[in-house]
Amino acid sequence: MAGVTIRDVAKEAGVSIATVSYVLNNSRNVSEDTRRRVLETAKRLGYRANIIARNLQASETRLFGYSWRPSPPDRFNPILDRFLQAMAEAAAFHGYHVLTFPFPTIEDELATYAEMMLTGQVDGFVLSNTNLNDQRVRCLSDNGFPFVAFGRSNADWDFPWVDVDGRTGVRMATQHLIAQGHRRIACLAWPETSLSGQYRLSGYLEAMEAANLPVDPAWIERTENIHNDAYAASWRLLNQPADRRPSAIVALTDLMALGAINAAWDAGLKPGRDLAVTGFDDAPIARFLRPPLTSLRQPIAEVGERLITILVDIVQGKPLSEPHVLLQPELVVRASSVVSYEE
Amino acid sequence: MAGVTIRDVAKEAGVSIATVSYVLNNSRNVSEDTRRRVLETAKRLGYRANIIARNLQASETRLFGYSWRPSPPDRFNPILDRFLQAMAEAAAFHGYHVLTFPFPTIEDELATYAEMMLTGQVDGFVLSNTNLNDQRVRCLSDNGFPFVAFGRSNADWDFPWVDVDGRTGVRMATQHLIAQGHRRIACLAWPETSLSGQYRLSGYLEAMEAANLPVDPAWIERTENIHNDAYAASWRLLNQPADRRPSAIVALTDLMALGAINAAWDAGLKPGRDLAVTGFDDAPIARFLRPPLTSLRQPIAEVGERLITILVDIVQGKPLSEPHVLLQPELVVRASSVVSYEE
DNA sequence: TGGGAGAAGTTAAACGTTTAGATGCGTTGA
DNA sequence: TCAACGCATCTAAACGTTTAACTTCTCCCA
């Protein structure tokens, strides 16, 4: 399809293809005269090196694979856009590209990774949404195939990762609520199977303990990241007797925070005044909700960039200066958690 | 990296590499005996054909490039997730993958496409966010390079596209409002430079005309797809004298609809009751807003799938049965546009 | 003057497939 | 008996690069 090859340039410039290659890659001394002639010819013919051929020769693809679970219609992925952009940009900077791939069903996930690894379709993977005993981590580690994860897994598995410190983040949010005078603070948490859910929850527990505030077990509601489940859980929280009813809710995602806010409205409470709520992710929509949602902003662009930098180092066999990166989220305070809030 | 090649299998099975290839690709008659031996050997050695080598031979990449403009922090892309998933899935079905790539700045956009085309990094492109005089369409058409667009462009340019019928969609939304008894209906539109903005706006105008309703020019507010701009525009609409103040607003996106809703609240109006609002996109969040937002749902999965199907046909030189596909959005009615709405 | 060094360029192998064409062999029918 | 054919398999070229190894030439110094 492309048409003009290195052979054409060589013939036209009256040199061997090796010389053309040397000129174009600056990989060997070539006389100024020849160099100019080759460059001129290449430009005139509109020559561009064929990537596949180069890849075959170098036996690499300069491609990184990335896959993620699709969101159901009632859920959204607040970071996907910026995350992909950040990765793609960082990859391009190093001469790589990001290949997105799906897996038909969740059972095929591992097989899909294995297939792409074995056929040499990519040089490495970026994993996200890792969890405990993540099979992808195990499989890729076993095969010595390059990868890096957004998120941690088993503590005794040694692999490179970048993560956002959800524990510190949620602790900050909880401390913020405590500083606002709240004493009975509930948490909309995730099922115990979720590792990052555990990290985030522990941040809440730490803050409560550090402030010597008792935690009523009923204040910890575990649901999936689903609005309606969070709504129902919040409803239960708000229906407790007055002396045990929380005045603030720390939600582990913005979507769950929205469930809490909506439950408050429906309970005749004014969120932000009668019930403080905080979220996680700082989705673009958070600032436009009513009330605007206090949330923890993840440094997604940096996560993406760090992931790619690490992966490039791995692929190129460089030693990793920092195989584990824990980035801090930023607490963005808005009216959902502060009574007298001025935009 | 991969290790085991077709040569290893051939040696181990005691046949030539050609025979192995024939067996694996079913491309020529091979005796049942040899076939079994080769298959068994390949399986035992864990052989997987190297994709790059195959691609070089076939001089194709089996990759489709897709790029999109990143959303600024105060905006979100409600369809990206499902769109990418749909494309990736359809592509995988045909043996292709989706390569995402960024461009440093908007000035580099065209150059980036050209570079990827000329170096043979992809077999084709999916464009989105096309507009009038879209340089990408022109450039790729001129070069005869395979591509398909999500969205139309100049009417006299002949190229394959899939689009969602925004005109009919917005007409449906407007008719819905008219059916609810509204007479003074405003439209939060886009700048005139936006092609799909024009389509959508014309749907509004058509519905108004068909119902013999006059359109006050002041009812058409043009802003970018930005919450705060839409908010300000709505504020202007609501501050008109009572006999000219609209009782309903058709917004061209959910984000703009949210701006209208927030403006209504701040104006002391109850959206859904005092001001009907409709959006576009049916973002996952739409159903959880207060009030839940009436919106137009784009058949994104089908768009992605149709795009890929067309692109595969182009790349493989098959005739296109349907080079132009206009899909219908679905009006999802919720409380933001209906006074007595039961969830 | 002979030889070594270095510059400039060429040749050819390699990367791992696919596939057109050649080869060899057994079968069949005239 | 032999040509014709078909089947199974192999050989080798091709895809478009990169690069190790080799050749040639010039220059310089002992």
XYZ file of C-alpha atoms (C1' of nucleotides) in Angstrom:
746
model
C 0.000 0.000 0.000
C 2.617 2.489 1.075
C 4.606 1.862 -2.078
C 7.999 3.540 -1.921
C 10.524 1.376 -0.100
C 14.099 1.779 0.950
C 15.051 -0.082 -2.208
C 13.491 2.596 -4.363
C 15.391 5.298 -2.553
C 18.631 3.356 -2.840
C 18.245 2.807 -6.554
C 17.245 6.398 -7.187
C 20.133 7.760 -5.130
C 22.563 5.276 -6.625
C 23.640 3.703 -3.346
C 22.956 0.470 -1.513
C 19.994 0.052 0.774
C 22.357 -0.259 3.704
C 23.669 3.214 3.080
C 20.159 4.587 2.962
C 19.376 2.902 6.221
C 22.544 4.277 7.804
C 21.717 7.773 6.695
C 18.156 7.616 7.857
C 19.025 6.194 11.238
C 22.207 8.161 11.728
C 23.763 4.893 12.747
C 27.058 5.108 10.946
C 29.396 7.567 9.320
C 28.351 8.509 5.834
C 29.963 11.182 3.706
C 28.232 14.505 3.768
C 27.747 14.274 0.033
C 25.992 10.914 0.054
C 23.987 11.812 3.102
C 22.575 14.876 1.408
C 21.772 13.004 -1.760
C 20.013 10.227 0.117
C 18.019 12.616 2.264
C 16.996 14.630 -0.733
C 15.942 11.529 -2.642
C 14.036 10.120 0.295
C 12.184 13.359 0.703
C 11.486 13.708 -2.977
C 10.057 10.197 -3.238
C 8.142 10.677 -0.014
C 9.780 7.712 1.588
C 8.673 6.582 5.044
C 10.166 3.528 6.668
C 7.668 0.709 6.901
C 6.916 0.122 10.544
C 6.072 -3.550 10.286
C 9.315 -4.429 8.589
C 11.248 -2.477 11.154
C 9.343 -4.185 13.926
C 9.978 -7.630 12.518
C 13.673 -6.907 12.273
C 13.780 -5.612 15.825
C 11.270 -8.268 16.892
C 9.188 -5.785 18.781
C 5.872 -4.116 18.121
C 6.298 -0.852 19.981
C 2.772 -1.463 21.144
C 1.414 -1.660 24.661
C -1.826 -3.470 25.308
C -4.500 -2.049 27.539
C -7.866 -3.512 28.358
C -10.573 -2.498 30.746
C -13.970 -3.744 31.798
C -16.799 -1.898 30.135
C -19.106 0.086 32.375
C -22.733 -0.996 32.477
C -25.229 1.657 31.350
C -25.877 2.877 34.874
C -22.239 3.421 35.718
C -19.547 5.616 34.257
C -15.806 5.557 34.143
C -14.770 9.047 35.195
C -11.102 8.620 34.452
C -10.974 6.599 31.244
C -10.718 9.541 28.886
C -7.850 11.293 30.607
C -6.165 8.044 31.506
C -6.056 6.823 27.931
C -4.944 10.196 26.676
C -2.165 10.404 29.217
C -0.943 6.924 28.398
C -1.140 7.475 24.674
C 0.766 10.710 24.951
C 3.507 9.315 27.143
C 3.754 6.268 24.895
C 4.060 8.397 21.774
C 6.809 10.355 23.449
C 8.817 7.148 23.734
C 7.866 5.918 20.286
C 5.151 3.546 21.408
C 1.409 3.286 20.931
C -1.455 1.972 22.979
C -3.475 -0.934 21.677
C -6.907 -1.364 23.214
C -8.376 -4.801 23.203
C -11.560 -6.338 24.573
C -12.326 -9.741 25.918
C -15.583 -11.432 24.968
C -16.470 -12.559 28.477
C -14.760 -12.304 31.803
C -13.738 -15.946 31.547
C -11.747 -15.177 28.446
C -9.823 -12.369 30.078
C -6.723 -14.300 30.965
C -6.744 -16.257 27.726
C -6.900 -13.009 25.786
C -3.873 -11.621 27.571
C -2.020 -14.886 27.012
C -2.896 -14.905 23.342
C -1.649 -11.385 22.804
C 1.502 -12.150 24.716
C 2.294 -15.354 22.844
C 1.584 -14.050 19.378
C 3.802 -11.076 20.068
C 1.062 -8.599 19.397
C 2.302 -6.205 22.045
C 5.558 -5.567 23.862
C 3.909 -5.145 27.229
C 0.703 -4.553 29.112
C -0.784 -1.945 31.344
C -3.180 -3.550 33.771
C -5.802 -1.642 35.650
C -8.374 -2.669 38.171
C -6.032 -5.156 39.748
C -7.180 -7.065 42.765
C -5.905 -9.638 45.210
C -4.717 -12.835 43.532
C -5.001 -11.143 40.198
C -4.448 -13.907 37.668
C -3.114 -11.527 35.074
C -0.322 -10.435 37.381
C 0.532 -14.005 38.170
C 0.460 -15.184 34.577
C 2.535 -12.316 33.205
C 5.022 -12.547 36.053
C 5.414 -16.266 35.480
C 6.162 -15.678 31.839
C 8.509 -12.812 32.499
C 6.453 -10.665 30.189
C 6.685 -6.894 30.649
C 3.767 -5.239 32.377
C 2.934 -2.602 34.915
C -0.213 -2.252 36.954
C -2.414 0.644 37.929
C -3.222 -0.680 41.373
C -1.678 -3.126 43.778
C -2.220 -6.807 44.452
C -0.842 -9.339 46.919
C 1.782 -7.674 49.085
C 4.229 -10.558 48.644
C 4.117 -10.431 44.883
C 6.883 -8.320 43.490
C 5.828 -6.455 40.393
C 5.888 -2.847 39.264
C 2.831 -0.752 39.965
C 1.557 2.775 40.255
C -1.336 3.473 42.553
C -3.230 6.331 44.066
C -3.159 6.371 47.827
C -6.827 5.818 48.505
C -6.190 5.279 52.173
C -4.612 8.668 52.703
C -7.208 10.198 50.458
C -10.192 8.901 52.356
C -8.452 9.712 55.613
C -8.128 13.285 54.423
C -11.777 13.396 53.501
C -12.792 11.960 56.855
C -10.545 14.357 58.726
C -12.059 17.166 56.758
C -15.513 16.101 57.901
C -14.321 15.785 61.466
C -12.880 19.268 61.247
C -16.313 20.443 60.166
C -17.604 19.205 63.497
C -19.043 15.873 62.436
C -18.886 13.056 64.955
C -21.119 10.386 63.518
C -19.621 9.650 60.131
C -20.665 6.715 57.991
C -18.868 5.094 55.097
C -20.301 3.754 51.859
C -17.721 1.081 51.233
C -17.151 -1.715 48.741
C -17.413 -5.454 49.213
C -14.538 -6.930 51.202
C -13.192 -8.588 48.084
C -12.045 -5.253 46.707
C -8.472 -4.413 47.560
C -8.640 -0.711 46.833
C -11.924 -0.710 48.702
C -10.079 -2.021 51.730
C -7.405 0.646 51.429
C -9.955 3.388 51.218
C -12.026 2.030 54.060
C -8.965 1.788 56.282
C -8.359 5.491 55.691
C -11.787 6.201 57.098
C -11.181 3.929 60.103
C -7.800 5.490 60.791
C -9.175 8.994 60.804
C -11.994 8.014 63.142
C -9.646 6.271 65.488
C -7.126 9.094 65.457
C -9.916 11.452 66.490
C -11.122 9.044 69.155
C -14.479 8.741 67.493
C -16.337 5.479 67.940
C -17.458 3.689 64.801
C -20.853 2.069 64.903
C -20.630 -1.103 62.755
C -23.926 -0.105 61.204
C -22.202 2.922 59.747
C -20.200 0.828 57.389
C -22.340 -0.120 54.441
C -20.833 -2.250 51.735
C -22.233 -2.168 48.222
C -21.012 -2.371 44.679
C -20.267 0.867 42.905
C -23.890 1.261 41.897
C -25.995 4.331 42.457
C -29.144 2.555 43.494
C -27.353 0.261 45.922
C -25.622 3.237 47.493
C -28.943 5.027 47.595
C -30.580 2.153 49.439
C -27.660 1.873 51.839
C -27.801 5.580 52.568
C -31.487 5.282 53.179
C -30.794 2.664 55.803
C -28.182 4.904 57.387
C -30.535 7.853 57.532
C -33.312 5.799 59.051
C -31.378 4.952 62.156
C -32.471 6.453 65.462
C -31.487 10.088 65.823
C -28.654 9.449 68.257
C -27.019 6.983 65.925
C -27.876 8.506 62.604
C -24.726 9.734 60.815
C -24.432 13.398 59.956
C -21.870 12.750 57.283
C -21.173 10.048 54.724
C -17.857 9.219 53.157
C -18.528 7.502 49.846
C -15.851 5.598 47.989
C -16.908 6.922 44.597
C -18.707 9.916 43.200
C -21.498 7.713 41.936
C -22.113 6.338 45.407
C -21.886 9.849 46.828
C -24.608 10.839 44.417
C -26.697 7.966 45.738
C -26.242 9.365 49.231
C -27.143 12.865 48.106
C -30.269 11.660 46.394
C -31.260 9.618 49.433
C -30.834 12.701 51.597
C -33.074 14.758 49.364
C -35.711 12.051 49.425
C -35.452 11.862 53.207
C -36.246 15.550 53.398
C -32.708 16.482 54.293
C -30.657 19.091 52.533
C -27.330 17.540 51.573
C -24.426 19.798 52.425
C -26.359 21.276 55.345
C -28.153 18.359 57.011
C -25.888 15.671 55.646
C -22.319 16.098 54.540
C -21.138 13.885 51.705
C -17.785 13.270 50.095
C -16.955 11.249 47.009
C -13.933 9.891 45.203
C -12.620 10.532 41.681
C -13.756 14.100 41.209
C -15.634 13.210 38.074
C -16.139 16.187 35.769
C -19.784 16.188 36.769
C -19.012 16.468 40.504
C -18.652 20.226 40.457
C -22.014 20.651 38.777
C -24.078 18.510 41.107
C -26.407 19.991 43.672
C -24.749 20.581 46.002
C -21.358 20.535 44.281
C -19.603 17.430 45.482
C -16.519 17.357 47.641
C -14.292 14.683 46.185
C -10.805 13.267 45.910
C -9.131 13.990 42.643
C -6.773 11.345 41.372
C -3.706 12.554 39.499
C -4.725 10.478 36.529
C -2.486 12.122 34.002
C 0.518 11.464 36.177
C -0.574 7.886 36.813
C -0.767 7.259 33.089
C 2.555 8.885 32.443
C 4.357 7.057 35.232
C 2.929 3.724 34.144
C 4.203 4.167 30.620
C 7.595 5.401 31.737
C 8.041 2.327 33.890
C 6.842 0.023 31.156
C 9.214 1.548 28.640
C 12.093 1.047 31.050
C 11.134 -2.575 31.552
C 10.808 -3.280 27.860
C 14.119 -1.636 27.140
C 15.794 -3.529 29.920
C 16.664 -0.492 31.985
C 16.750 -0.795 35.746
C 13.678 0.623 37.432
C 14.479 3.582 39.588
C 11.093 3.391 41.255
C 9.099 0.205 40.721
C 6.373 1.199 43.168
C 4.789 4.603 42.943
C 2.102 5.782 45.324
C 0.588 9.073 44.274
C -1.494 11.307 46.493
C -5.016 12.338 45.611
C -6.119 15.885 46.214
C -9.133 16.750 48.332
C -11.355 19.134 46.418
C -13.722 20.735 48.889
C -17.115 21.850 47.701
C -20.503 22.584 49.193
C -21.539 18.981 49.774
C -19.342 18.848 52.861
C -19.253 22.433 54.081
C -22.284 24.204 55.469
C -21.406 27.754 54.568
C -19.736 27.253 51.253
C -19.201 29.992 48.755
C -18.500 28.876 45.206
C 10.975 -13.085 23.029
C 8.237 -15.417 21.925
C 10.793 -18.120 21.178
C 9.240 -21.020 19.355
C 8.927 -20.396 15.623
C 7.464 -22.250 12.728
C 10.974 -23.523 12.033
C 11.120 -25.261 15.396
C 7.818 -26.953 14.771
C 8.902 -28.035 11.304
C 12.156 -29.525 12.534
C 10.478 -31.276 15.434
C 7.744 -32.717 13.257
C 10.185 -33.632 10.514
C 8.541 -31.607 7.786
C 9.229 -28.344 5.977
C 8.052 -25.031 7.303
C 5.731 -24.719 4.337
C 3.893 -27.837 5.387
C 3.497 -26.510 8.885
C 2.110 -23.292 7.512
C -0.304 -25.165 5.288
C -1.555 -27.243 8.157
C -1.974 -24.276 10.454
C -3.770 -22.179 7.892
C -5.702 -24.986 6.281
C -4.571 -23.562 3.003
C -3.596 -26.685 1.141
C -4.214 -30.377 1.211
C -2.049 -32.203 3.685
C -2.278 -35.870 4.528
C -4.217 -36.627 7.644
C -1.153 -38.244 9.113
C 1.128 -35.258 8.693
C -1.582 -32.869 9.736
C -2.053 -34.646 13.028
C 1.667 -34.815 13.676
C 2.152 -31.135 12.956
C -0.784 -30.081 15.074
C 0.375 -32.232 17.931
C 3.914 -30.866 17.708
C 2.744 -27.278 17.491
C 0.581 -27.763 20.520
C 3.295 -29.506 22.453
C 5.837 -26.788 21.772
C 3.267 -24.109 22.460
C 3.726 -22.584 19.053
C 1.914 -19.368 18.195
C 2.397 -17.674 14.857
C 4.268 -14.409 15.195
C 1.921 -11.627 14.271
C 4.501 -9.173 13.017
C 6.004 -11.626 10.597
C 2.591 -12.528 9.306
C 1.733 -8.872 8.945
C 4.897 -8.108 7.050
C 4.203 -10.945 4.674
C 0.654 -9.798 4.116
C 1.776 -6.171 4.290
C -1.000 -5.231 6.622
C -1.159 -4.445 10.307
C -4.676 -5.527 11.144
C -4.811 -2.368 13.173
C -7.257 0.497 12.965
C -6.270 3.882 14.296
C -8.594 5.962 16.397
C -7.962 9.309 17.963
C -10.140 11.739 19.833
C -9.817 15.111 21.459
C -9.398 14.929 25.183
C -12.111 16.460 27.318
C -11.129 19.388 29.501
C -11.636 18.829 33.237
C -15.065 20.447 33.263
C -16.435 18.328 30.465
C -16.959 14.618 30.026
C -17.235 12.263 27.128
C -20.324 10.207 27.883
C -19.878 7.776 25.047
C -16.158 7.091 24.900
C -16.184 3.988 27.051
C -18.914 2.143 25.214
C -17.782 3.425 21.864
C -14.257 2.119 22.283
C -15.489 -1.172 23.654
C -17.901 -1.635 20.786
C -15.244 -0.877 18.228
C -12.661 -3.076 19.896
C -15.099 -5.950 20.070
C -16.225 -5.660 16.480
C -12.625 -5.306 15.369
C -11.560 -8.391 17.303
C -14.377 -10.301 15.681
C -12.821 -9.588 12.298
C -9.279 -10.170 13.492
C -8.389 -6.526 13.962
C -7.456 -4.310 16.869
C -7.911 -0.668 17.704
C -4.869 1.509 18.122
C -5.416 4.720 20.037
C -3.104 7.583 19.337
C -2.862 11.152 20.517
C -1.685 14.301 18.840
C 0.428 16.770 20.750
C -1.503 19.853 19.695
C -4.416 20.430 17.413
C -2.060 21.747 14.735
C -0.347 18.372 14.615
C -3.555 16.485 14.112
C -3.391 16.132 10.366
C 0.347 15.474 10.388
C -0.148 12.688 12.905
C -2.729 10.993 10.724
C -0.468 11.373 7.705
C 2.489 9.953 9.561
C 0.572 6.889 10.682
C -0.786 6.395 7.204
C 2.562 6.689 5.461
C 4.521 4.512 7.838
C 1.880 1.833 7.513
C 1.188 1.774 11.195
C -2.500 1.088 10.663
C -4.657 -0.314 7.901
C -7.340 2.306 8.307
C -8.819 4.990 10.499
C -12.004 5.641 12.336
C -12.634 9.350 12.543
C -14.996 10.929 14.993
C -16.049 14.467 15.601
C -15.967 15.265 11.920
C -16.989 18.690 10.793
C -17.437 20.682 7.622
C -14.262 20.857 5.525
C -12.684 18.264 7.732
C -9.066 18.123 6.635
C -8.683 14.527 7.738
C -11.445 13.412 5.417
C -9.939 15.346 2.565
C -6.417 14.098 3.169
C -7.357 10.450 3.552
C -9.686 10.566 0.566
C -6.977 12.125 -1.570
C -4.600 9.357 -0.632
C -7.153 6.628 -1.110
C -6.464 5.442 2.401
C -9.209 3.408 4.096
C -11.260 5.238 6.678
C -14.776 5.633 7.924
C -16.228 8.512 9.892
C -18.540 8.747 12.835
C -20.299 11.875 11.638
C -20.816 13.602 8.335
C -18.988 16.374 6.540
C -19.477 18.296 3.301
C -22.458 16.894 1.447
C -20.594 16.778 -1.864
C -17.737 14.719 -0.471
C -18.274 11.057 -1.026
C -16.924 8.988 1.813
C -18.304 6.283 4.076
C -19.823 7.383 7.354
C -22.093 6.345 10.165
C -23.982 8.986 12.045
C -26.746 9.371 14.562
C -29.694 11.333 13.290
C -29.496 14.310 15.624
C -32.058 16.196 13.639
C -34.745 13.583 14.058
C -33.671 13.108 17.641
C -34.045 16.728 18.612
C -37.244 16.948 16.636
C -38.591 14.068 18.691
C -37.549 15.787 21.897
C -39.148 19.043 20.815
C -42.335 17.299 19.739
C -42.397 15.566 23.075
C -42.253 18.943 24.803
C -44.953 20.310 22.532
C -47.095 17.312 23.378
C -46.619 18.189 27.031
C -48.308 21.490 26.276
C -45.258 23.714 25.929
C -45.484 26.587 23.458
C -42.469 28.718 24.239
C -39.548 26.363 23.788
C -35.926 27.507 23.714
C -32.865 25.756 22.396
C -29.376 25.653 23.844
C -27.483 25.222 20.611
C -23.894 25.118 19.471
C -21.895 27.643 17.486
C -22.818 27.778 13.826
C -19.531 26.187 12.893
C -20.643 22.841 14.257
C -22.201 20.588 11.669
C -23.940 18.223 14.038
C -25.027 21.270 15.984
C -26.760 22.496 12.839
C -28.462 19.162 12.318
C -29.741 19.083 15.841
C -30.888 22.677 15.784
C -32.769 22.108 12.560
C -34.696 19.322 14.271
C -35.860 21.820 16.835
C -36.843 24.334 14.163
C -38.701 21.718 12.151
C -40.747 20.600 15.109
C -41.654 24.155 16.004
C -42.653 24.961 12.449
C -44.640 21.781 12.047
C -46.598 22.725 15.143
C -47.065 26.291 13.908
C -45.242 27.661 16.887
C -43.334 30.907 16.432
C -39.679 30.909 17.363
C -38.391 34.008 19.079
C -34.788 34.491 17.897
C -33.839 35.152 21.506
C -34.792 31.567 22.270
C -31.853 30.235 20.362
C -28.758 30.528 22.474
C -25.491 29.320 21.047
C -22.668 28.249 23.325
C -19.923 25.689 23.430
C -20.629 22.431 25.192
C -19.717 23.929 28.548
C -21.831 23.793 31.651
C -21.210 27.325 32.780
C -21.849 28.820 29.367
C -25.103 26.909 29.114
C -25.958 28.023 32.629
C -25.417 31.658 31.738
C -27.407 31.289 28.539
C -30.269 29.663 30.417
C -30.166 32.453 32.910
C -30.657 34.917 30.078
C -33.562 32.882 28.763
C -35.254 32.755 32.134
C -34.869 36.452 32.681
C -36.979 37.394 29.722
C -40.367 38.999 30.289
C -42.994 36.513 31.366
C -44.806 36.447 28.029
C -41.631 35.568 26.183
C -39.894 33.447 28.769
C -39.591 29.835 27.570
C -41.237 27.120 29.602
C -38.999 24.446 28.149
C -35.439 24.180 26.981
C -34.043 21.730 24.470
C -30.337 21.346 25.151
C -27.991 19.756 22.649
C -26.084 17.827 25.301
C -26.668 16.504 28.779
C -24.009 18.800 30.152
C -25.781 21.833 28.752
C -29.089 20.478 30.014
C -27.558 20.295 33.454
C -26.571 23.940 33.089
C -30.196 24.752 32.341
C -31.409 22.721 35.301
C -28.998 24.433 37.639
C -29.979 27.836 36.308
C -33.611 26.991 36.929
C -32.942 26.014 40.528
C -31.035 29.221 41.068
C -33.856 31.199 39.520
C -36.207 29.696 42.069
C -37.879 27.453 39.535
C -38.346 23.747 39.928
C -36.993 22.037 36.832
C -39.379 19.423 35.534
C -42.353 21.350 36.868
C -41.623 25.019 36.129
C -39.141 24.414 33.375
C -38.929 21.341 31.201
C -35.476 20.347 30.019
C -34.193 17.742 27.596
C -30.629 16.711 26.873
C -28.719 14.624 24.379
C -26.524 11.540 24.857
C -28.246 9.956 27.817
C -25.062 9.938 29.822
C -25.068 7.319 32.585
C -25.470 10.118 35.087
C -28.609 11.505 33.419
C -30.951 9.126 35.181
C -29.574 10.072 38.581
C -29.831 13.825 38.233
C -32.496 15.811 40.027
C -34.808 15.701 38.304
C -33.823 12.697 36.203
C -33.022 14.028 32.770
C -34.964 13.309 29.631
C -32.422 12.656 26.947
C -31.692 11.156 23.557
C -29.788 7.927 23.713
C -27.387 7.269 20.880
C -27.038 3.664 19.755
C -23.329 3.874 20.423
C -22.631 0.178 20.387
C -24.238 -0.131 17.002
C -22.386 2.914 15.706
C -19.087 1.370 16.723
C -19.947 -1.959 15.245
C -21.182 -0.537 11.946
C -18.111 1.651 11.618
C -15.800 -1.298 12.011
C -17.797 -3.505 9.693
C -17.604 -0.882 6.978
C -13.920 -0.317 7.543
C -13.170 -4.025 7.351
C -15.046 -4.229 4.069
C -13.081 -1.304 2.670
C -9.751 -2.707 3.761
C -10.561 -6.084 2.319
C -11.723 -4.548 -0.911
C -15.294 -5.680 -0.621
C -18.033 -3.529 -2.085
C -19.893 -1.505 0.516
C -23.494 -2.495 0.793
C -24.293 0.611 2.778
C -21.671 3.360 2.779
C -23.882 5.835 4.623
C -25.662 4.754 7.774
C -27.949 7.058 9.709
C -29.036 5.560 12.990
C -31.911 6.780 15.095
C -31.485 7.913 18.672
C -34.052 6.929 21.244
C -35.910 9.454 23.354
C -35.674 8.450 26.989
C -38.337 10.338 28.878
C -37.748 11.176 32.499
C -39.009 13.669 35.041
C -37.111 16.682 33.717
C -39.628 17.043 30.933
C -42.830 15.599 32.390
C -44.695 17.224 35.243
C -46.293 14.167 36.743
C -43.584 11.620 36.286
C -43.428 8.368 38.130
C -40.039 6.672 38.224
C 57.926 1.576 0.374
C 55.061 -1.343 3.000
C 51.537 -1.748 6.089
C 48.129 -0.310 9.328
C 44.221 2.574 10.322
C 40.129 4.595 9.283
C 36.489 6.203 6.338
C 32.836 5.061 3.031
C 30.344 1.967 0.972
C 28.579 -2.819 -0.347
C 26.997 -7.537 0.307
C 24.263 -10.623 2.455
C 22.029 -12.550 6.364
C 18.444 -12.172 9.471
C 13.704 -11.327 11.530
C 9.218 -15.308 10.951
C 5.861 -15.831 8.144
C 3.135 -17.073 3.494
C 2.853 -19.005 -0.965
C 4.076 -19.802 -5.972
C 6.266 -23.097 -8.239
C 9.108 -27.315 -8.429
C 9.660 -32.130 -7.279
C 8.748 -36.791 -6.595
C 5.815 -40.499 -6.420
C 1.924 -43.511 -6.935
C -2.248 -44.330 -9.635
C -4.906 -44.629 -13.658
C -6.327 -45.295 -18.325
C -5.188 -45.766 -23.207
C 4.292 -49.552 -21.172
C 4.002 -44.969 -20.686
C 2.016 -40.456 -20.555
C -0.988 -37.849 -17.772
C -2.608 -36.630 -13.604
C -3.160 -35.678 -8.729
C -1.481 -35.676 -4.342
C 1.816 -34.657 -0.715
C 5.620 -32.276 0.197
C 9.567 -29.325 -0.395
C 12.415 -25.354 -2.067
C 12.968 -20.795 -2.344
C 11.429 -16.190 -2.923
C 9.131 -12.520 -0.977
C 7.537 -8.892 2.502
C 10.967 -4.181 4.005
C 13.827 -3.326 7.228
C 18.513 -3.413 10.178
C 23.171 -4.561 10.795
C 27.364 -7.582 11.029
C 30.968 -8.477 8.170
C 33.466 -7.588 4.265
C 35.701 -4.722 0.433
C 37.844 -0.828 -1.360
C 40.263 3.235 -1.173
C 43.009 6.907 0.799
C 46.080 8.645 3.940
C 49.803 8.634 7.086
C 53.835 7.196 9.323
C 57.722 4.169 10.394
